[in-house]
mmCIF file of C-alpha atoms in Angstrom:
data_model
loop_
_atom_site.group_PDB
_atom_site.id
_atom_site.type_symbol
_atom_site.label_atom_id
_atom_site.label_comp_id
_atom_site.label_asym_id
_atom_site.label_seq_id
_atom_site.Cartn_x
_atom_site.Cartn_y
_atom_site.Cartn_z
ATOM 1 C CA UNK Z 1 -6.251 -22.412 -2.669
ATOM 2 C CA UNK Z 2 -4.114 -21.408 -5.363
ATOM 3 C CA UNK Z 3 -6.117 -18.216 -5.702
ATOM 4 C CA UNK Z 4 -5.592 -16.934 -2.419
ATOM 5 C CA UNK Z 5 -1.716 -17.914 -2.171
ATOM 6 C CA UNK Z 6 -2.207 -15.465 -4.861
ATOM 7 C CA UNK Z 7 -3.994 -12.738 -3.612
ATOM 8 C CA UNK Z 8 -1.634 -13.277 -0.421
ATOM 9 C CA UNK Z 9 1.516 -12.609 -2.358
ATOM 10 C CA UNK Z 10 0.113 -9.482 -3.962
ATOM 11 C CA UNK Z 11 -1.130 -8.006 -0.233
ATOM 12 C CA UNK Z 12 2.277 -8.965 0.520
ATOM 13 C CA UNK Z 13 4.111 -7.401 -2.315
ATOM 14 C CA UNK Z 14 1.843 -3.828 -1.980
ATOM 15 C CA UNK Z 15 2.843 -3.820 1.754
ATOM 16 C CA UNK Z 16 6.207 -4.088 1.245
ATOM 17 C CA UNK Z 17 6.085 -1.247 -1.262
ATOM 18 C CA UNK Z 18 4.125 0.940 0.537
ATOM 19 C CA UNK Z 19 6.267 0.510 3.979
ATOM 20 C CA UNK Z 20 9.400 1.297 1.780
ATOM 21 C CA UNK Z 21 8.010 4.273 -0.267
ATOM 22 C CA UNK Z 22 4.911 5.572 1.719
ATOM 23 C CA UNK Z 23 4.046 7.289 -1.339
ATOM 24 C CA UNK Z 24 0.382 6.515 -1.895
ATOM 25 C CA UNK Z 25 0.391 7.839 -5.544
ATOM 26 C CA UNK Z 26 3.665 5.372 -6.400
ATOM 27 C CA UNK Z 27 0.860 2.661 -4.870
ATOM 28 C CA UNK Z 28 -1.703 3.845 -6.893
ATOM 29 C CA UNK Z 29 0.399 3.695 -10.057
ATOM 30 C CA UNK Z 30 1.923 0.004 -9.704
ATOM 31 C CA UNK Z 31 -1.222 -1.905 -8.434
ATOM 32 C CA UNK Z 32 -3.888 0.263 -10.140
ATOM 33 C CA UNK Z 33 -5.789 0.676 -6.884
ATOM 34 C CA UNK Z 34 -7.905 3.604 -6.079
ATOM 35 C CA UNK Z 35 -6.970 6.457 -3.714
ATOM 36 C CA UNK Z 36 -8.791 5.555 -0.805
ATOM 37 C CA UNK Z 37 -7.207 1.767 -0.781
ATOM 38 C CA UNK Z 38 -3.696 3.047 -1.302
ATOM 39 C CA UNK Z 39 -4.080 5.757 1.480
ATOM 40 C CA UNK Z 40 -5.521 2.111 3.897
ATOM 41 C CA UNK Z 41 -1.999 0.507 2.731
ATOM 42 C CA UNK Z 42 -0.272 3.490 3.449
ATOM 43 C CA UNK Z 43 -1.633 4.248 7.031
ATOM 44 C CA UNK Z 44 -1.467 0.584 7.604
ATOM 45 C CA UNK Z 45 2.551 0.421 6.979
ATOM 46 C CA UNK Z 46 2.962 3.832 8.437
ATOM 47 C CA UNK Z 47 0.215 4.612 11.111
ATOM 48 C CA UNK Z 48 2.266 7.165 13.279
ATOM 49 C CA UNK Z 49 2.437 9.179 10.197
ATOM 50 C CA UNK Z 50 -0.947 8.978 8.745
ATOM 51 C CA UNK Z 51 -2.072 11.872 9.813
ATOM 52 C CA UNK Z 52 0.596 14.001 8.286
ATOM 53 C CA UNK Z 53 0.045 12.359 4.532
ATOM 54 C CA UNK Z 54 -2.088 14.475 2.458
ATOM 55 C CA UNK Z 55 -4.967 13.290 1.100
#
């Protein structure tokens, strides 16, 4: 149960950062994510702008 809690905390932190910055490169750097995963977080938190972010 502790592992699930830690995982959810990480996801919440990534979502918060993606919401605040909207910068997939920053998300990749801070959390060690792939470009695809970082873009998924950014487009989840900024759905209206997702089409305007360069990939």
